[in-house]
Amino acid sequence: MRPRNMNKDWKATARTLSEALPYLQRYSGAVVVVKFGGNAMGDADAMAEFARDIVLMRQVGVNPVVVHGGGPMINEMLGKLGIESEFVRGKRVTDQATVEVVEMVLTGLVNKRIVQAIMDEGGRAVGLSGKDDDLMVCEADDPELGFVGRPIEMNVQVLRDLFAAGIIPVVAPVATGMDPLETFNVNGDTAAGAIAGALKADRLLLLTDVAGVKDGSGEVVTELVPDDIRKLTAEGVIAGGMIPKTETALKALEEGVRAVVIVDGRVSNACLLELFTEHGSGSMIRQPDLPSLTSRRDAD
């Protein structure tokens, strides 16, 4: 008979699972939209860990939607093809040649890698883009940006149908336009926010490569309301690539998303920390009429 080693690590695991029960109950049946991007997309181990977390979320009753970017992969392909990129206010200027490459990379290579990673971890996933079933219909966001779209019509029934079948949707931020055969590149954060708003999601998690929203002294702010975001933006504290993320957060809140969290995707199991522990991860942005509680996980 083999003796069982009941060491502290196993006991800590059991305690963690027990402490997670209220959060598992809290999020059962909830819709959580996760924007996946950053350096983790190019790292096989990080991709597998992310996929495992998403599968676990689905296993315990959460309805996750993964919306992904793919900037580094697009840059790599554009470089191979000799097509130069320009950015305005953190968004890629997209001409006709670029939008064709964007669609090829996002809906092909990147989307299917994420689907495969989820399947490898025992989940069920289907990859689609904003074009499928007219999920996301766009118009030009800004003449300076070319074929960069702003969602004007969302049709999310296809996502609800996938939830009902136990399938995790993985969405590439490429959308159709109002004209025949028109294609738009959509900022990944913008696409995630539009999908979360249309689904009235409980949480929108924006994974990034920074610790969260920082104040003027460089400290991460764990909880903010819209007026805080506007103030920090006006002061120039929120700048660069953080601007589209916070703009997405404010719009998502206006459209009925309960809370938006800018999550440090470099932290292991960041999504699980945010949803199923008191600790959380990153900066939560919520409406001021939601109570500020001891545990921000319960900001309901």
GROMACS .gro file of C-alpha atoms in nm:
model
  300
    1MET     CA    1   0.000   0.000   0.000
    2ARG     CA    2   0.141   0.339  -0.104
    3PRO     CA    3   0.132   0.608   0.169
    4ARG     CA    4  -0.038   0.934   0.069
    5ASN     CA    5   0.167   1.248   0.117
    6MET     CA    6  -0.084   1.508   0.243
    7ASN     CA    7   0.159   1.796   0.219
    8LYS     CA    8   0.080   2.166   0.250
    9ASP     CA    9   0.051   2.218  -0.128
   10TRP     CA   10  -0.237   1.972  -0.166
   11LYS     CA   11  -0.415   2.119   0.135
   12ALA     CA   12  -0.371   2.469  -0.006
   13THR     CA   13  -0.520   2.352  -0.336
   14ALA     CA   14  -0.824   2.210  -0.159
   15ARG     CA   15  -0.866   2.530   0.042
   16THR     CA   16  -0.845   2.740  -0.275
   17LEU     CA   17  -1.114   2.530  -0.442
   18SER     CA   18  -1.336   2.562  -0.136
   19GLU     CA   19  -1.289   2.939  -0.120
   20ALA     CA   20  -1.377   2.968  -0.489
   21LEU     CA   21  -1.728   2.825  -0.436
   22PRO     CA   22  -1.910   3.160  -0.390
   23TYR     CA   23  -1.750   3.295  -0.707
   24LEU     CA   24  -1.828   2.980  -0.904
   25GLN     CA   25  -2.189   3.017  -0.797
   26ARG     CA   26  -2.184   3.390  -0.872
   27TYR     CA   27  -2.070   3.345  -1.234
   28SER     CA   28  -2.267   3.032  -1.323
   29GLY     CA   29  -2.458   3.117  -1.641
   30ALA     CA   30  -2.286   3.455  -1.679
   31VAL     CA   31  -2.149   3.582  -2.010
   32VAL     CA   32  -1.783   3.685  -1.992
   33VAL     CA   33  -1.613   3.832  -2.299
   34VAL     CA   34  -1.234   3.800  -2.298
   35LYS     CA   35  -1.011   4.001  -2.532
   36PHE     CA   36  -0.698   3.793  -2.583
   37GLY     CA   37  -0.385   3.951  -2.723
   38GLY     CA   38  -0.034   4.060  -2.644
   39ASN     CA   39   0.279   3.852  -2.616
   40ALA     CA   40   0.093   3.548  -2.484
   41MET     CA   41  -0.039   3.480  -2.834
   42GLY     CA   42   0.309   3.401  -2.958
   43ASP     CA   43   0.408   3.176  -2.667
   44ALA     CA   44   0.293   2.814  -2.683
   45ASP     CA   45   0.291   2.761  -2.306
   46ALA     CA   46   0.104   3.085  -2.241
   47MET     CA   47  -0.148   3.000  -2.513
   48ALA     CA   48  -0.209   2.656  -2.358
   49GLU     CA   49  -0.254   2.807  -2.012
   50PHE     CA   50  -0.502   3.063  -2.145
   51ALA     CA   51  -0.695   2.793  -2.330
   52ARG     CA   52  -0.707   2.577  -2.017
   53ASP     CA   53  -0.849   2.869  -1.817
   54ILE     CA   54  -1.117   2.931  -2.080
   55VAL     CA   55  -1.212   2.562  -2.082
   56LEU     CA   56  -1.235   2.564  -1.702
   57MET     CA   57  -1.461   2.871  -1.716
   58ARG     CA   58  -1.695   2.690  -1.952
   59GLN     CA   59  -1.679   2.373  -1.740
   60VAL     CA   60  -1.808   2.556  -1.430
   61GLY     CA   61  -2.099   2.719  -1.613
   62VAL     CA   62  -1.958   3.046  -1.745
   63ASN     CA   63  -2.032   3.137  -2.108
   64PRO     CA   64  -1.700   3.275  -2.234
   65VAL     CA   65  -1.648   3.449  -2.567
   66VAL     CA   66  -1.288   3.492  -2.682
   67VAL     CA   67  -1.217   3.790  -2.907
   68HIS     CA   68  -0.859   3.808  -3.024
   69GLY     CA   69  -0.617   4.043  -3.188
   70GLY     CA   70  -0.302   3.948  -3.373
   71GLY     CA   71  -0.097   4.260  -3.431
   72PRO     CA   72   0.247   4.092  -3.415
   73MET     CA   73   0.142   3.822  -3.664
   74ILE     CA   74  -0.005   4.086  -3.897
   75ASN     CA   75   0.315   4.290  -3.873
   76GLU     CA   76   0.522   3.983  -3.953
   77MET     CA   77   0.316   3.899  -4.261
   78LEU     CA   78   0.307   4.260  -4.382
   79GLY     CA   79   0.684   4.272  -4.346
   80LYS     CA   80   0.726   3.957  -4.553
   81LEU     CA   81   0.506   4.112  -4.822
   82GLY     CA   82   0.683   4.448  -4.808
   83ILE     CA   83   0.373   4.640  -4.696
   84GLU     CA   84   0.446   4.919  -4.446
   85SER     CA   85   0.204   5.002  -4.161
   86GLU     CA   86   0.111   5.333  -4.005
   87PHE     CA   87  -0.074   5.387  -3.676
   88VAL     CA   88  -0.299   5.678  -3.574
   89ARG     CA   89  -0.414   5.704  -3.211
   90GLY     CA   90  -0.317   5.343  -3.149
   91LYS     CA   91  -0.512   5.207  -3.448
   92ARG     CA   92  -0.369   5.060  -3.767
   93VAL     CA   93  -0.423   5.255  -4.090
   94THR     CA   94  -0.566   4.993  -4.324
   95ASP     CA   95  -0.564   5.027  -4.702
   96GLN     CA   96  -0.705   4.765  -4.941
   97ALA     CA   97  -0.383   4.561  -4.952
   98THR     CA   98  -0.351   4.566  -4.574
   99VAL     CA   99  -0.710   4.466  -4.503
  100GLU     CA  100  -0.667   4.157  -4.720
  101VAL     CA  101  -0.361   4.054  -4.518
  102VAL     CA  102  -0.539   4.132  -4.190
  103GLU     CA  103  -0.831   3.910  -4.284
  104MET     CA  104  -0.604   3.628  -4.396
  105VAL     CA  105  -0.394   3.634  -4.077
  106LEU     CA  106  -0.670   3.693  -3.822
  107THR     CA  107  -0.942   3.463  -3.955
  108GLY     CA  108  -0.697   3.199  -4.067
  109LEU     CA  109  -0.373   3.153  -3.876
  110VAL     CA  110  -0.451   3.326  -3.545
  111ASN     CA  111  -0.815   3.227  -3.504
  112LYS     CA  112  -0.753   2.860  -3.573
  113ARG     CA  113  -0.453   2.845  -3.341
  114ILE     CA  114  -0.672   2.958  -3.052
  115VAL     CA  115  -0.950   2.718  -3.148
  116GLN     CA  116  -0.702   2.433  -3.164
  117ALA     CA  117  -0.551   2.527  -2.826
  118ILE     CA  118  -0.896   2.518  -2.663
  119MET     CA  119  -0.974   2.184  -2.827
  120ASP     CA  120  -0.639   2.046  -2.709
  121GLU     CA  121  -0.742   2.129  -2.351
  122GLY     CA  122  -1.066   1.933  -2.382
  123GLY     CA  123  -1.303   2.215  -2.471
  124ARG     CA  124  -1.528   2.267  -2.771
  125ALA     CA  125  -1.464   2.580  -2.977
  126VAL     CA  126  -1.571   2.729  -3.308
  127GLY     CA  127  -1.382   3.006  -3.482
  128LEU     CA  128  -1.565   3.281  -3.665
  129SER     CA  129  -1.526   3.644  -3.762
  130GLY     CA  130  -1.753   3.945  -3.752
  131LYS     CA  131  -1.857   3.855  -4.106
  132ASP     CA  132  -2.020   3.527  -4.004
  133ASP     CA  133  -2.398   3.558  -3.978
  134ASP     CA  134  -2.345   3.938  -3.995
  135LEU     CA  135  -2.224   3.924  -3.637
  136MET     CA  136  -2.062   4.267  -3.672
  137VAL     CA  137  -2.152   4.521  -3.940
  138CYS     CA  138  -1.932   4.830  -3.962
  139GLU     CA  139  -1.884   5.163  -4.126
  140ALA     CA  140  -1.556   5.351  -4.163
  141ASP     CA  141  -1.440   5.480  -3.827
  142ASP     CA  142  -1.224   5.764  -3.957
  143PRO     CA  143  -1.112   5.861  -4.310
  144GLU     CA  144  -0.755   5.874  -4.181
  145LEU     CA  145  -0.770   5.506  -4.090
  146GLY     CA  146  -0.893   5.364  -4.422
  147PHE     CA  147  -1.068   5.029  -4.384
  148VAL     CA  148  -1.085   5.041  -4.006
  149GLY     CA  149  -1.440   4.980  -3.895
  150ARG     CA  150  -1.670   5.108  -3.626
  151PRO     CA  151  -1.947   4.860  -3.537
  152ILE     CA  152  -2.293   5.000  -3.612
  153GLU     CA  153  -2.498   4.679  -3.606
  154MET     CA  154  -2.449   4.368  -3.395
  155ASN     CA  155  -2.623   4.033  -3.447
  156VAL     CA  156  -2.517   3.811  -3.158
  157GLN     CA  157  -2.774   3.530  -3.183
  158VAL     CA  158  -2.509   3.305  -3.336
  159LEU     CA  159  -2.308   3.341  -3.013
  160ARG     CA  160  -2.611   3.252  -2.801
  161ASP     CA  161  -2.667   2.948  -3.020
  162LEU     CA  162  -2.310   2.837  -2.957
  163PHE     CA  163  -2.353   2.888  -2.580
  164ALA     CA  164  -2.659   2.664  -2.589
  165ALA     CA  165  -2.458   2.393  -2.763
  166GLY     CA  166  -2.178   2.411  -2.507
  167ILE     CA  167  -1.935   2.563  -2.758
  168ILE     CA  168  -1.688   2.845  -2.694
  169PRO     CA  169  -1.696   3.112  -2.967
  170VAL     CA  170  -1.359   3.249  -3.081
  171VAL     CA  171  -1.407   3.570  -3.278
  172ALA     CA  172  -1.162   3.739  -3.517
  173PRO     CA  173  -1.216   4.117  -3.535
  174VAL     CA  174  -1.283   4.136  -3.908
  175ALA     CA  175  -1.625   4.266  -4.011
  176THR     CA  176  -1.848   4.324  -4.308
  177GLY     CA  177  -1.955   4.668  -4.426
  178MET     CA  178  -2.276   4.810  -4.565
  179ASP     CA  179  -2.157   4.775  -4.926
  180PRO     CA  180  -2.125   4.437  -5.105
  181LEU     CA  181  -1.796   4.253  -5.036
  182GLU     CA  182  -1.675   4.537  -4.811
  183THR     CA  183  -1.431   4.430  -4.539
  184PHE     CA  184  -1.322   4.620  -4.229
  185ASN     CA  185  -1.041   4.566  -3.982
  186VAL     CA  186  -1.173   4.635  -3.631
  187ASN     CA  187  -0.955   4.714  -3.332
  188GLY     CA  188  -0.965   4.403  -3.114
  189ASP     CA  189  -1.063   4.592  -2.799
  190THR     CA  190  -1.336   4.776  -2.990
  191ALA     CA  191  -1.474   4.448  -3.126
  192ALA     CA  192  -1.470   4.286  -2.782
  193GLY     CA  193  -1.650   4.584  -2.631
  194ALA     CA  194  -1.916   4.583  -2.903
  195ILE     CA  195  -1.979   4.211  -2.857
  196ALA     CA  196  -1.990   4.246  -2.478
  197GLY     CA  197  -2.234   4.535  -2.506
  198ALA     CA  198  -2.463   4.351  -2.745
  199LEU     CA  199  -2.466   4.047  -2.513
  200LYS     CA  200  -2.507   4.265  -2.201
  201ALA     CA  201  -2.214   4.070  -2.064
  202ASP     CA  202  -2.146   4.044  -1.694
  203ARG     CA  203  -1.776   4.108  -1.743
  204LEU     CA  204  -1.548   4.225  -2.021
  205LEU     CA  205  -1.186   4.126  -1.956
  206LEU     CA  206  -0.928   4.310  -2.166
  207LEU     CA  207  -0.599   4.119  -2.139
  208THR     CA  208  -0.293   4.332  -2.200
  209ASP     CA  209   0.082   4.341  -2.136
  210VAL     CA  210   0.069   4.602  -1.858
  211ALA     CA  211  -0.035   4.578  -1.495
  212GLY     CA  212  -0.346   4.794  -1.541
  213VAL     CA  213  -0.447   5.161  -1.544
  214LYS     CA  214  -0.190   5.372  -1.360
  215ASP     CA  215  -0.230   5.705  -1.187
  216GLY     CA  216   0.001   6.006  -1.217
  217SER     CA  217   0.253   5.851  -0.977
  218GLY     CA  218   0.271   5.527  -1.176
  219GLU     CA  219   0.071   5.318  -0.929
  220VAL     CA  220  -0.191   5.074  -1.059
  221VAL     CA  221  -0.546   5.180  -0.970
  222THR     CA  222  -0.750   4.870  -0.890
  223GLU     CA  223  -1.094   5.028  -0.919
  224LEU     CA  224  -1.216   5.327  -1.121
  225VAL     CA  225  -1.540   5.489  -1.236
  226PRO     CA  226  -1.590   5.665  -1.573
  227ASP     CA  227  -1.513   6.012  -1.434
  228ASP     CA  228  -1.174   5.883  -1.314
  229ILE     CA  229  -1.096   5.761  -1.666
  230ARG     CA  230  -1.195   6.093  -1.824
  231LYS     CA  231  -0.983   6.286  -1.574
  232LEU     CA  232  -0.672   6.072  -1.623
  233THR     CA  233  -0.713   6.093  -2.002
  234ALA     CA  234  -0.751   6.473  -1.994
  235GLU     CA  235  -0.435   6.496  -1.782
  236GLY     CA  236  -0.242   6.280  -2.031
  237VAL     CA  237  -0.184   6.005  -1.774
  238ILE     CA  238  -0.384   5.760  -1.983
  239ALA     CA  239  -0.215   5.770  -2.325
  240GLY     CA  240  -0.106   5.560  -2.622
  241GLY     CA  241  -0.243   5.208  -2.647
  242MET     CA  242  -0.433   5.244  -2.318
  243ILE     CA  243  -0.667   5.503  -2.477
  244PRO     CA  244  -0.861   5.259  -2.700
  245LYS     CA  245  -0.890   5.018  -2.406
  246THR     CA  246  -1.041   5.276  -2.173
  247GLU     CA  247  -1.261   5.415  -2.452
  248THR     CA  248  -1.386   5.061  -2.508
  249ALA     CA  249  -1.453   5.024  -2.136
  250LEU     CA  250  -1.661   5.342  -2.116
  251LYS     CA  251  -1.868   5.253  -2.422
  252ALA     CA  252  -1.924   4.897  -2.297
  253LEU     CA  253  -2.052   5.027  -1.963
  254GLU     CA  254  -2.290   5.261  -2.147
  255GLU     CA  255  -2.424   4.963  -2.342
  256GLY     CA  256  -2.501   4.758  -2.031
  257VAL     CA  257  -2.184   4.562  -1.948
  258ARG     CA  258  -2.169   4.526  -1.571
  259ALA     CA  259  -1.797   4.588  -1.531
  260VAL     CA  260  -1.483   4.600  -1.743
  261VAL     CA  261  -1.145   4.484  -1.616
  262ILE     CA  262  -0.813   4.568  -1.779
  263VAL     CA  263  -0.623   4.255  -1.682
  264ASP     CA  264  -0.250   4.192  -1.668
  265GLY     CA  265  -0.230   3.899  -1.908
  266ARG     CA  266   0.132   3.833  -1.809
  267VAL     CA  267   0.011   3.697  -1.475
  268SER     CA  268  -0.050   3.323  -1.471
  269ASN     CA  269  -0.420   3.231  -1.470
  270ALA     CA  270  -0.514   3.599  -1.480
  271CYS     CA  271  -0.875   3.534  -1.587
  272LEU     CA  272  -0.929   3.284  -1.306
  273LEU     CA  273  -0.778   3.523  -1.051
  274GLU     CA  274  -1.014   3.794  -1.167
  275LEU     CA  275  -1.332   3.590  -1.163
  276PHE     CA  276  -1.288   3.329  -0.893
  277THR     CA  277  -1.077   3.488  -0.619
  278GLU     CA  278  -1.103   3.789  -0.394
  279HIS     CA  279  -0.764   3.909  -0.515
  280GLY     CA  280  -0.852   3.998  -0.874
  281SER     CA  281  -0.605   4.112  -1.136
  282GLY     CA  282  -0.567   4.454  -1.292
  283SER     CA  283  -0.801   4.756  -1.296
  284MET     CA  284  -1.179   4.729  -1.272
  285ILE     CA  285  -1.389   5.004  -1.432
  286ARG     CA  286  -1.749   5.015  -1.316
  287GLN     CA  287  -2.046   5.248  -1.296
  288PRO     CA  288  -2.047   5.468  -0.983
  289ASP     CA  289  -2.391   5.344  -0.878
  290LEU     CA  290  -2.250   4.998  -0.813
  291PRO     CA  291  -2.141   4.968  -0.449
  292SER     CA  292  -1.770   4.959  -0.368
  293LEU     CA  293  -1.738   4.650  -0.153
  294THR     CA  294  -1.455   4.490   0.039
  295SER     CA  295  -1.424   4.236  -0.242
  296ARG     CA  296  -1.448   4.407  -0.579
  297ARG     CA  297  -1.537   4.069  -0.728
  298ASP     CA  298  -1.883   4.126  -0.580
  299ALA     CA  299  -1.937   4.467  -0.744
  300ASP     CA  300  -2.294   4.392  -0.841
   0.00000   0.00000   0.00000
